[in-house]
Short mmCIF file of C-alpha atoms in Angstrom, two decimals:
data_model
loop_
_atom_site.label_atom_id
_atom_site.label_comp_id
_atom_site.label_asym_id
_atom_site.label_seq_id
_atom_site.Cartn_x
_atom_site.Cartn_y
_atom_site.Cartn_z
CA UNK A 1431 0.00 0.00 0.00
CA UNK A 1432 0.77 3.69 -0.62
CA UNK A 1433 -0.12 6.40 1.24
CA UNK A 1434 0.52 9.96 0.94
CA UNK A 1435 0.84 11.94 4.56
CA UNK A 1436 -0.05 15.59 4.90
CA UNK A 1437 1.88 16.98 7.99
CA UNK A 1438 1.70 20.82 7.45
CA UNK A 1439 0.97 22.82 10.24
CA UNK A 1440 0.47 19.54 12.71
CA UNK A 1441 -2.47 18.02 11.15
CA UNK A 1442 -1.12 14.77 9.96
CA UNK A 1443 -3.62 13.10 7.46
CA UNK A 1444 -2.36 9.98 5.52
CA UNK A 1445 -4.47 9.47 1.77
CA UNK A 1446 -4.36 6.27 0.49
CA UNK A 1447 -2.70 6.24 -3.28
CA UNK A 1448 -2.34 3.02 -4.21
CA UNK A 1449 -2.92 -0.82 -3.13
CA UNK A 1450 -1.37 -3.12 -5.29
CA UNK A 1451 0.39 -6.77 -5.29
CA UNK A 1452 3.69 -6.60 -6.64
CA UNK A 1453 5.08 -9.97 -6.25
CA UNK A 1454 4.31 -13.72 -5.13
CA UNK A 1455 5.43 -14.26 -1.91
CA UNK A 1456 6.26 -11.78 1.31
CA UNK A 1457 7.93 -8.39 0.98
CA UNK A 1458 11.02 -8.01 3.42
CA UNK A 1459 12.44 -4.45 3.04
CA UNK A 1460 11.43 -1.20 0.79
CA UNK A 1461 13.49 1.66 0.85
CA UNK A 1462 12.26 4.97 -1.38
CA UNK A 1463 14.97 7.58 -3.17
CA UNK A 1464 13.92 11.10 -2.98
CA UNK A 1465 12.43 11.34 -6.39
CA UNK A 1466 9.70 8.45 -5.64
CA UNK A 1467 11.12 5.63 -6.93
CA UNK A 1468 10.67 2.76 -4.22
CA UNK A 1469 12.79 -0.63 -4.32
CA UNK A 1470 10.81 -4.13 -2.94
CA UNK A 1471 12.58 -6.94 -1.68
CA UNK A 1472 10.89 -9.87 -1.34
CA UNK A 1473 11.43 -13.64 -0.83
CA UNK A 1474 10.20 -14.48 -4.46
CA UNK A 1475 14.00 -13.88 -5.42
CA UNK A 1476 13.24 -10.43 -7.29
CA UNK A 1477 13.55 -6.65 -6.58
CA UNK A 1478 11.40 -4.16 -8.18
CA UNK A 1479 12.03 -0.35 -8.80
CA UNK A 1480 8.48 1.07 -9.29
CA UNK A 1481 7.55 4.72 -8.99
CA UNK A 1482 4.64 5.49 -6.40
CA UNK A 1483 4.47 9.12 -7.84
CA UNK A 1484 2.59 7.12 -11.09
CA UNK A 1485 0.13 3.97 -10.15
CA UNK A 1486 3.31 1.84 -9.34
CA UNK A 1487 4.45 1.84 -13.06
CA UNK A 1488 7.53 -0.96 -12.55
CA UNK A 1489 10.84 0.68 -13.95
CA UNK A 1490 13.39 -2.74 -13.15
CA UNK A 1491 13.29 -5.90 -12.22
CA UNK A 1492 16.56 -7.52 -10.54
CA UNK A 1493 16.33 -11.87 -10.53
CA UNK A 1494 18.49 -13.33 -7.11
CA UNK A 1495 18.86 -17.17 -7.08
CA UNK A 1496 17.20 -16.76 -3.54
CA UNK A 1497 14.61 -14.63 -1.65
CA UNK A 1498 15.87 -11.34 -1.02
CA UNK A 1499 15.95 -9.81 2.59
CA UNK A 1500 17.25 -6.74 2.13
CA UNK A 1501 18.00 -3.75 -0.35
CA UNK A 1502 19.62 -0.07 -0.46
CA UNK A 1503 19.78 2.28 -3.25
CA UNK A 1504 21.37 5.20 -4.16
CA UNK A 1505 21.10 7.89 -6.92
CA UNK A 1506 22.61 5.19 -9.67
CA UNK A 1507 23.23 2.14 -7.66
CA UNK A 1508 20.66 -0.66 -5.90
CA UNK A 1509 22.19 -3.20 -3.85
CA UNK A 1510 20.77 -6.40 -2.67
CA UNK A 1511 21.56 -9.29 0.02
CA UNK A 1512 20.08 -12.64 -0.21
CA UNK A 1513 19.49 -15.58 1.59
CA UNK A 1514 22.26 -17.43 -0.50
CA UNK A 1515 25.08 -15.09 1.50
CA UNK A 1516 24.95 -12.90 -2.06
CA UNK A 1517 25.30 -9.53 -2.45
CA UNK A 1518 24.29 -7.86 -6.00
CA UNK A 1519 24.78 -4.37 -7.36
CA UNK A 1520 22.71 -3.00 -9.57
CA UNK A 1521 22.89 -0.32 -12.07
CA UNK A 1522 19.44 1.55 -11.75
CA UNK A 1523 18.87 2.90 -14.91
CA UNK A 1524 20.25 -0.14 -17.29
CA UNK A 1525 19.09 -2.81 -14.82
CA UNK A 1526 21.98 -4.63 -15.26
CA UNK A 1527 24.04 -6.53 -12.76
CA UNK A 1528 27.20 -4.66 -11.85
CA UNK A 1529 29.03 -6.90 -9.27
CA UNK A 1530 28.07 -9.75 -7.94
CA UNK A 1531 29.90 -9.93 -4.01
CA UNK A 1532 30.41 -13.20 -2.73
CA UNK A 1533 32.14 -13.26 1.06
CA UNK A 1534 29.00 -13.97 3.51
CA UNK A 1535 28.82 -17.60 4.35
CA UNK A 1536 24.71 -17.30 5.35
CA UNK A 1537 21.85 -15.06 5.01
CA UNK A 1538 22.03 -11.34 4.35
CA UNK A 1539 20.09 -9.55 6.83
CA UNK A 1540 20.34 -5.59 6.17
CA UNK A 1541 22.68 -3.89 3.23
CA UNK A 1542 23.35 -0.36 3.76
CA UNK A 1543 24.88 2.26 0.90
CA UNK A 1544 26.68 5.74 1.94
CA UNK A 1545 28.83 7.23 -1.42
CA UNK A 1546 30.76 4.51 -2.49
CA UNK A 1547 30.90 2.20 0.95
CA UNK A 1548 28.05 -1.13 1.43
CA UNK A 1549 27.74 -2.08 4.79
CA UNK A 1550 26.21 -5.78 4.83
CA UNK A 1551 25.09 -7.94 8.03
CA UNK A 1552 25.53 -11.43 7.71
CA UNK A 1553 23.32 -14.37 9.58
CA UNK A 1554 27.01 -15.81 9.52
CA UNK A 1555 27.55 -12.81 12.47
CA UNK A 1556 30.13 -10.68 10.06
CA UNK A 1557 29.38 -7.10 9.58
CA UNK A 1558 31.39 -6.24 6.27
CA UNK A 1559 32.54 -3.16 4.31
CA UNK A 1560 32.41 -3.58 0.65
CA UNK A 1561 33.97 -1.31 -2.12
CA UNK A 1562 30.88 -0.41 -4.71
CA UNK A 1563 33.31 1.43 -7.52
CA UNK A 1564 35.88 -2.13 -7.38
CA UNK A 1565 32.86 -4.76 -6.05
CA UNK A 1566 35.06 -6.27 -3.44
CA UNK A 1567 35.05 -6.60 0.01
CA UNK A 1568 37.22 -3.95 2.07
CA UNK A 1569 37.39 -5.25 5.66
CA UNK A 1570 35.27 -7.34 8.61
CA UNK A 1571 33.81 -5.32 11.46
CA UNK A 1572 32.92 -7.79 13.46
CA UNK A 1573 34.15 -11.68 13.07
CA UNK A 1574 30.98 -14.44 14.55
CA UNK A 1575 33.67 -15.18 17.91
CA UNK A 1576 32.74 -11.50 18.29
CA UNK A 1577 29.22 -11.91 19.13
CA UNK A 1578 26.74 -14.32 21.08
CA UNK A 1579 23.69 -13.64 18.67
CA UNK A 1580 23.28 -12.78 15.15
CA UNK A 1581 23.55 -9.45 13.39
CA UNK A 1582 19.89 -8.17 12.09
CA UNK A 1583 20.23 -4.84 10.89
CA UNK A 1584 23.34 -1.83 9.99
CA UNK A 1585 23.03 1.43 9.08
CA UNK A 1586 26.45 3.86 7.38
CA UNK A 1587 26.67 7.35 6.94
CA UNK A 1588 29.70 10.25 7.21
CA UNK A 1589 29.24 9.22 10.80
CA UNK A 1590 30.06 5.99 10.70
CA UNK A 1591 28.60 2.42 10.96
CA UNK A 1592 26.00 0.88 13.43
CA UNK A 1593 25.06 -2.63 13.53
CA UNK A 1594 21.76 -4.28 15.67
CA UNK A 1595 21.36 -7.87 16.30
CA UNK A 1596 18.80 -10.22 17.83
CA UNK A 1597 20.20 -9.63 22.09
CA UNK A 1598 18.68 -6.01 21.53
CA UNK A 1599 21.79 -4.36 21.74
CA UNK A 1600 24.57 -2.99 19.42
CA UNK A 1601 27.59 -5.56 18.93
#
């Protein structure tokens, strides 16, 4: 579903826009760019771009071998992490694949983008930096003797990284 929310002057109304089904099996992340254009991970193994500004009008489709938990996107770049340990780079206006990142031995829970730095949480308790311009992996954060549960979700800006896993608490 799409809604639009209306928050001037501290009356927030939310308008429904749009309800439609845009793939086969459960959705596990969205992220939207500034311009409208909204990414869908889901476990049927494909990512859609599709613009909510117009009906949902699909601009991309990216195929992963598995279901797809998580996905990030940047002005020219979507990235994706699957539950094969696989993380994909996409070019967003071609729709073409531009690196395929192999390193994660499990699941890839969250996949974050800043410039040209991925952040990626593994189910194999690794938080990794990753190289988007040379698609390889720069350097572990965390190794799994690190940690007593599993990494769920990071985030990177200028600021730095932050990583959240199942005990509640930051690694």
């Amino acid at each position: 579903r799409v809604w639009r929310v209306d928050g001037r002057k501290g009356a927030h109304r939310a308008q429904e826009l749009m309800r439609k089904q845009m793939h086969s099996a459960a959705i596990y992340c969205l992220v939207m760019d500034r311009i409208g254009l909204c990414a869908s991970a889901s476990l049927d193994r494909v990512v859609r771009l599709w613009d909510v500004q117009h009906d949902g009008a699909e601009s991309a489709a990216f195929q992963h071998e598995e279901g797809v938990l998580c996905v990030a996107m940047r002005e020219d770049i979507v990235a994706t992490g699957a539950i094969d340990g696989i993380l994909r780079l996409w070019d967003k206006r071609s729709g073409s694949c531009v690196h395929t990142l192999v390193g994660h031995t499990d699941w890839i829970r969250g996949v974050g983008i800043h410039r040209d730095t991925l952040v990626t949480a593994g189910r194999d308790n690794t938080v990794r930096l990753w190289d988007a311009r040379r698609g390889r992996e720069v350097c572990r954060l965390c190794q799994p003797s690190d940690l007593d549960s599993e990494i769920r979700s990071v985030a990177v800006d200028s600021a730095g990284v932050v990583a959240g896993g199942a005990d509640r608490g930051l690694p």
